[in-house]
Short mmCIF file of C-alpha atoms in Angstrom, two decimals:
data_model
loop_
_atom_site.label_atom_id
_atom_site.label_comp_id
_atom_site.label_asym_id
_atom_site.label_seq_id
_atom_site.Cartn_x
_atom_site.Cartn_y
_atom_site.Cartn_z
CA MET A 31 93.88 -179.25 -130.17
CA SER A 32 95.93 -178.34 -127.14
CA ALA A 33 99.01 -177.79 -129.25
CA GLN A 34 97.60 -175.81 -132.13
CA THR A 35 98.77 -172.35 -133.02
CA PRO A 36 95.99 -169.78 -133.51
CA THR A 37 95.84 -170.24 -137.30
CA GLN A 38 96.67 -173.91 -137.65
CA THR A 39 94.76 -177.15 -137.40
CA LYS A 40 96.07 -180.40 -135.98
CA SER A 41 97.65 -181.17 -139.34
CA GLY A 42 99.44 -177.81 -139.42
CA THR A 43 97.40 -176.16 -142.18
CA THR A 44 95.18 -173.11 -141.95
CA SER A 45 91.94 -173.98 -140.21
CA LYS A 46 88.46 -173.43 -141.59
CA ALA A 47 87.57 -171.62 -138.41
CA GLY A 48 90.51 -169.29 -138.99
CA ARG A 49 89.32 -168.58 -142.54
CA ASN A 50 85.65 -168.16 -141.57
CA LEU A 51 85.69 -167.02 -137.96
CA PRO A 52 82.31 -165.20 -137.93
CA ALA A 53 80.54 -168.32 -139.25
CA ALA A 54 82.37 -170.52 -136.75
CA ILE A 55 81.36 -168.27 -133.85
CA GLY A 56 77.77 -168.10 -135.07
CA VAL A 57 77.46 -171.87 -135.40
CA GLY A 58 79.06 -172.35 -131.98
CA LEU A 59 76.62 -169.92 -130.34
CA VAL A 60 73.59 -171.58 -131.95
CA LEU A 61 74.71 -175.07 -130.94
CA GLY A 62 75.47 -173.88 -127.42
CA ALA A 63 72.06 -172.25 -127.10
CA VAL A 64 70.31 -175.43 -128.24
CA LEU A 65 72.26 -177.45 -125.69
CA ILE A 66 71.43 -175.10 -122.82
CA VAL A 67 67.72 -174.93 -123.67
CA GLY A 68 67.55 -178.69 -124.11
CA LEU A 69 69.44 -179.46 -120.91
CA PHE A 70 67.50 -177.22 -118.56
CA PHE A 71 64.16 -176.37 -120.21
CA LEU A 72 63.14 -178.71 -123.06
CA PRO A 73 64.53 -182.23 -122.49
CA TRP A 74 63.12 -183.62 -125.73
CA LEU A 75 64.93 -180.92 -127.69
CA LEU A 76 68.19 -182.27 -126.30
CA VAL A 77 67.22 -185.85 -127.16
CA VAL A 78 66.35 -184.91 -130.75
CA PHE A 79 69.55 -182.86 -131.01
CA ALA A 80 71.61 -185.80 -129.70
CA ALA A 81 69.94 -188.22 -132.11
CA LEU A 82 70.60 -185.93 -135.09
CA ALA A 83 74.22 -185.44 -134.03
CA ALA A 84 74.65 -189.21 -133.71
CA ALA A 85 73.09 -189.82 -137.12
CA VAL A 86 75.12 -187.15 -138.92
CA GLY A 87 78.31 -188.17 -137.13
CA THR A 88 77.78 -191.78 -138.14
CA TRP A 89 77.09 -190.71 -141.73
CA GLU A 90 80.39 -188.81 -141.76
CA VAL A 91 82.34 -191.77 -140.38
CA VAL A 92 80.75 -194.29 -142.75
CA GLN A 93 81.06 -192.19 -145.88
CA GLY A 94 84.68 -191.35 -145.04
CA ILE A 95 85.67 -194.97 -144.48
CA ASN A 96 83.73 -196.27 -147.48
CA HIS A 97 85.06 -193.59 -149.82
CA LYS A 98 88.71 -194.05 -148.88
CA ARG A 99 88.83 -197.72 -147.89
CA ASP A 100 85.80 -199.19 -149.71
CA MET A 101 84.79 -201.31 -146.72
CA GLY A 102 81.19 -201.55 -147.85
CA ILE A 103 79.63 -200.40 -144.56
CA PRO A 104 75.86 -200.21 -145.20
CA MET A 105 74.94 -196.55 -144.85
CA ILE A 106 71.16 -196.77 -144.42
CA PRO A 107 71.04 -199.18 -141.44
CA ALA A 108 74.07 -197.56 -139.78
CA VAL A 109 72.53 -194.08 -139.87
CA GLY A 110 69.11 -195.46 -138.92
CA VAL A 111 70.55 -197.24 -135.90
CA ALA A 112 72.40 -194.07 -134.87
CA LEU A 113 69.21 -192.04 -135.10
CA VAL A 114 67.08 -194.28 -132.88
CA MET A 115 69.63 -195.43 -130.28
CA PRO A 116 69.57 -192.18 -128.23
CA PHE A 117 65.75 -192.34 -128.09
CA PHE A 118 65.88 -195.91 -126.77
CA ALA A 119 68.35 -194.85 -124.05
CA TYR A 120 66.30 -191.85 -122.92
CA VAL A 121 62.89 -193.50 -123.02
CA GLY A 122 63.72 -196.97 -121.71
CA GLY A 123 67.00 -196.61 -119.83
CA GLY A 124 69.81 -199.14 -119.72
CA GLN A 125 67.73 -202.20 -120.60
CA TRP A 126 66.34 -200.59 -123.73
CA LEU A 127 69.81 -199.41 -124.71
CA ILE A 128 71.20 -202.94 -124.40
CA PHE A 129 68.33 -204.22 -126.54
CA ALA A 130 69.01 -201.48 -129.11
CA VAL A 131 72.71 -202.36 -129.28
CA VAL A 132 72.06 -206.09 -129.75
CA ALA A 133 69.29 -205.47 -132.28
CA SER A 134 71.57 -203.05 -134.15
CA MET A 135 74.34 -205.61 -134.48
CA ILE A 136 71.90 -208.22 -135.76
CA LEU A 137 70.40 -205.76 -138.25
CA LEU A 138 73.79 -204.66 -139.58
CA MET A 139 75.02 -208.23 -139.98
CA PHE A 140 71.78 -209.39 -141.64
CA TRP A 141 71.83 -206.41 -144.00
CA ARG A 142 75.38 -207.23 -145.02
CA LEU A 143 74.61 -210.93 -145.49
CA THR A 144 72.32 -209.98 -148.37
CA GLY A 145 75.20 -208.24 -150.16
CA PRO A 146 78.35 -209.45 -151.92
CA LYS A 147 80.34 -212.18 -150.20
CA ASP A 148 83.69 -210.45 -150.65
CA GLY A 149 84.72 -208.11 -147.82
CA MET A 150 81.87 -209.22 -145.58
CA ILE A 151 83.93 -209.46 -142.38
CA MET A 152 85.52 -206.02 -142.79
CA SER A 153 82.13 -204.52 -143.60
CA VAL A 154 80.52 -205.93 -140.45
CA MET A 155 83.47 -204.90 -138.27
CA GLY A 156 83.41 -201.41 -139.74
CA SER A 157 79.68 -201.16 -139.06
CA ILE A 158 80.14 -202.15 -135.43
CA PHE A 159 82.98 -199.63 -135.10
CA ALA A 160 80.87 -196.76 -136.47
CA VAL A 161 77.86 -197.55 -134.28
CA SER A 162 79.98 -198.02 -131.15
CA TRP A 163 81.95 -194.83 -131.68
CA VAL A 164 79.19 -192.27 -132.10
CA PRO A 165 75.59 -193.22 -131.19
CA PHE A 166 76.40 -195.60 -128.35
CA MET A 167 78.59 -193.06 -126.55
CA ILE A 168 75.97 -190.35 -126.96
CA ALA A 169 73.27 -192.75 -125.75
CA LEU A 170 75.25 -193.40 -122.56
CA ALA A 171 75.06 -189.68 -121.78
CA LEU A 172 71.28 -189.77 -122.16
CA LEU A 173 71.12 -192.49 -119.52
CA LEU A 174 72.73 -190.01 -117.13
CA PHE A 175 70.44 -187.24 -118.36
CA ARG A 176 67.44 -189.26 -117.13
CA GLU A 177 68.68 -189.07 -113.52
CA PRO A 178 67.44 -186.37 -111.07
CA HIS A 179 70.63 -184.28 -111.32
CA GLY A 180 71.48 -185.48 -114.82
CA ALA A 181 71.22 -182.11 -116.55
CA GLY A 182 73.77 -180.53 -114.23
CA ALA A 183 76.08 -183.53 -114.55
CA ILE A 184 75.96 -183.43 -118.36
CA PHE A 185 76.55 -179.68 -118.32
CA LEU A 186 79.62 -180.16 -116.10
CA ILE A 187 81.00 -182.85 -118.42
CA LEU A 188 80.52 -180.60 -121.45
CA VAL A 189 82.15 -177.63 -119.69
CA MET A 190 85.13 -179.77 -118.76
CA ALA A 191 85.43 -181.18 -122.29
CA ILE A 192 85.34 -177.72 -123.84
CA GLY A 193 87.61 -176.32 -121.12
CA ASN A 194 90.10 -179.10 -121.79
CA ASP A 195 90.53 -177.83 -125.35
CA THR A 196 90.64 -174.19 -124.27
CA TRP A 197 93.26 -174.56 -121.53
CA GLY A 198 95.28 -176.95 -123.66
CA TYR A 199 95.19 -174.55 -126.59
CA ILE A 200 96.47 -171.67 -124.46
CA ALA A 201 99.24 -173.71 -122.87
CA GLY A 202 100.20 -175.27 -126.19
CA VAL A 203 100.50 -171.91 -127.93
CA LEU A 204 102.49 -170.33 -125.10
CA TRP A 205 104.76 -173.19 -124.07
CA GLY A 206 104.23 -176.16 -126.39
CA LYS A 207 107.54 -177.74 -127.43
CA HIS A 208 107.35 -181.51 -126.92
CA PRO A 209 104.89 -183.39 -129.22
CA MET A 210 102.79 -186.13 -127.66
CA ALA A 211 102.13 -188.15 -130.82
CA PRO A 212 103.94 -186.49 -133.75
CA ARG A 213 102.85 -189.06 -136.32
CA ILE A 214 99.17 -188.71 -135.41
CA SER A 215 98.75 -185.10 -134.26
CA PRO A 216 102.00 -183.11 -134.69
CA LYS A 217 100.65 -179.98 -133.00
CA LYS A 218 99.56 -181.63 -129.74
CA THR A 219 102.18 -181.25 -127.00
CA TRP A 220 102.80 -182.44 -123.47
CA GLU A 221 102.78 -178.82 -122.32
CA GLY A 222 99.29 -178.44 -123.78
CA PHE A 223 98.24 -181.63 -122.01
CA ALA A 224 99.55 -180.24 -118.71
CA GLY A 225 97.64 -177.00 -119.31
CA SER A 226 94.46 -179.01 -119.93
CA MET A 227 95.02 -180.98 -116.74
CA PHE A 228 95.58 -178.02 -114.41
CA GLY A 229 92.84 -175.92 -116.01
CA SER A 230 90.29 -178.73 -115.86
CA MET A 231 91.16 -179.52 -112.24
CA ALA A 232 90.51 -175.87 -111.38
CA VAL A 233 87.15 -176.03 -113.18
CA GLY A 234 86.29 -179.24 -111.32
CA LEU A 235 87.13 -177.64 -107.97
CA ILE A 236 85.04 -174.56 -108.75
CA ALA A 237 82.16 -176.75 -109.91
CA SER A 238 82.19 -178.58 -106.59
CA LEU A 239 81.63 -175.26 -104.84
CA VAL A 240 78.71 -174.35 -107.13
CA MET A 241 77.07 -177.78 -107.37
CA PRO A 242 76.24 -179.19 -103.92
CA THR A 243 75.91 -182.71 -105.33
CA VAL A 244 79.58 -182.77 -106.45
CA PRO A 245 82.20 -183.18 -103.69
CA TRP A 246 85.53 -181.40 -104.24
CA TRP A 247 87.45 -184.65 -104.60
CA PHE A 248 85.07 -185.95 -107.26
CA GLY A 249 85.35 -182.71 -109.23
CA ILE A 250 89.13 -183.09 -109.34
CA LEU A 251 88.98 -186.83 -110.07
CA LEU A 252 86.48 -186.25 -112.87
CA ALA A 253 88.72 -183.56 -114.34
CA VAL A 254 91.76 -185.87 -114.41
CA VAL A 255 89.82 -188.71 -116.02
CA LEU A 256 88.16 -186.46 -118.61
CA VAL A 257 91.43 -184.79 -119.66
CA ILE A 258 92.89 -188.22 -120.38
CA THR A 259 89.66 -189.23 -122.11
CA ALA A 260 89.42 -186.07 -124.20
CA THR A 261 93.03 -186.37 -125.32
CA THR A 262 92.48 -190.00 -126.27
CA GLY A 263 89.35 -189.12 -128.23
CA ASP A 264 91.10 -186.26 -130.00
CA LEU A 265 94.02 -188.47 -131.00
CA ALA A 266 91.67 -191.30 -132.00
CA GLU A 267 89.83 -189.14 -134.51
CA SER A 268 93.11 -187.73 -135.82
CA MET A 269 94.32 -191.30 -136.29
CA VAL A 270 91.15 -192.27 -138.17
CA LYS A 271 91.34 -189.20 -140.43
CA ARG A 272 95.00 -189.83 -141.21
CA GLU A 273 94.28 -193.49 -141.90
CA ILE A 274 91.56 -192.68 -144.43
CA GLY A 275 93.40 -189.62 -145.78
CA ILE A 276 91.00 -186.78 -145.05
CA LYS A 277 91.40 -183.44 -143.29
CA ASP A 278 87.82 -182.89 -142.10
CA MET A 279 84.99 -185.39 -141.69
CA SER A 280 82.70 -183.15 -143.79
CA ASN A 281 81.83 -179.50 -144.46
CA ILE A 282 78.40 -179.54 -142.85
CA LEU A 283 79.19 -176.96 -140.12
CA PRO A 284 80.43 -173.63 -141.54
CA GLY A 285 83.78 -172.71 -140.03
CA HIS A 286 84.05 -176.00 -138.13
CA GLY A 287 84.18 -178.81 -140.66
CA GLY A 288 82.09 -181.83 -139.78
CA VAL A 289 80.05 -182.83 -136.76
CA MET A 290 82.70 -185.35 -135.74
CA ASP A 291 85.38 -182.65 -135.98
CA ARG A 292 83.58 -181.01 -133.06
CA LEU A 293 82.52 -184.18 -131.26
CA ASP A 294 85.85 -186.01 -131.42
CA SER A 295 86.74 -185.62 -127.74
CA ILE A 296 83.24 -184.70 -126.50
CA VAL A 297 81.62 -188.08 -127.24
CA PHE A 298 84.37 -189.87 -125.31
CA CYS A 299 83.97 -187.46 -122.40
CA LEU A 300 80.19 -187.86 -122.37
CA ALA A 301 80.49 -191.64 -122.24
CA ILE A 302 83.24 -191.87 -119.62
CA GLY A 303 81.83 -188.99 -117.58
CA SER A 304 78.44 -190.71 -117.47
CA VAL A 305 80.09 -193.92 -116.29
CA MET A 306 81.96 -191.97 -113.59
CA PHE A 307 78.77 -190.40 -112.25
CA THR A 308 77.05 -193.80 -112.29
CA LEU A 309 79.91 -195.58 -110.50
CA PHE A 310 80.10 -192.96 -107.73
CA ASN A 311 76.36 -192.39 -107.51
CA GLY A 312 76.07 -194.04 -104.11
CA ILE A 313 78.54 -191.71 -102.40
CA LEU A 314 77.91 -188.40 -104.19
#
């Protein structure tokens, strides 16, 4: 995203957002409003929103892989697991999340054992990949959300993830010349990456002045880690989409494409950011 021109997607073609900008802005505002209300006023709204995002994102991943690669990933249990895993994390914490992960793997393998023998290994591995990518990473963020200052921490992670794309986009458009991974995402450049890094570090420093629970050094450290994480997540989804030969995960969000087209880097940032806050909890 950091290397895109204003009217091009990562693959270099005209973006849906560019063709339907009012719809894209409207959807973005609605999603942002739901996040803010859920984070700071109605916690269960956020949990339900996260569970739905996990379920739809998993559906997109599974249907994309099955349609293009015919891996036979069982849709019903995969989406069901994605829907309940965030609830387990929020209600029961880490122990319940571990139980949910183990139970999910057993369910997916048992479900596949009742099907055809051919392709069984690839089907199980694909199921584990889909569940690990979307619902598990979102569930990790809900573990952080349970903590006393969890809402502010999640908000900071989201701001940094979105800011990473914004600063990278600006730097990529103005100065982008050297592609990072031309075979995966031709429009992403090292100049855009540098813009993301400096912009996110500035956001982290400002956040440390606004949030008394975040020291200045942690704000900068978090920014560095999340820029690397967001870039990795962005490239990972681009790699998956190129592998299965699709441009967008779905058309469910007007002007945006699919849920995973918006969550590509965010889910990685939520997971790694939550781990960072947990690791440094004793000294923050």
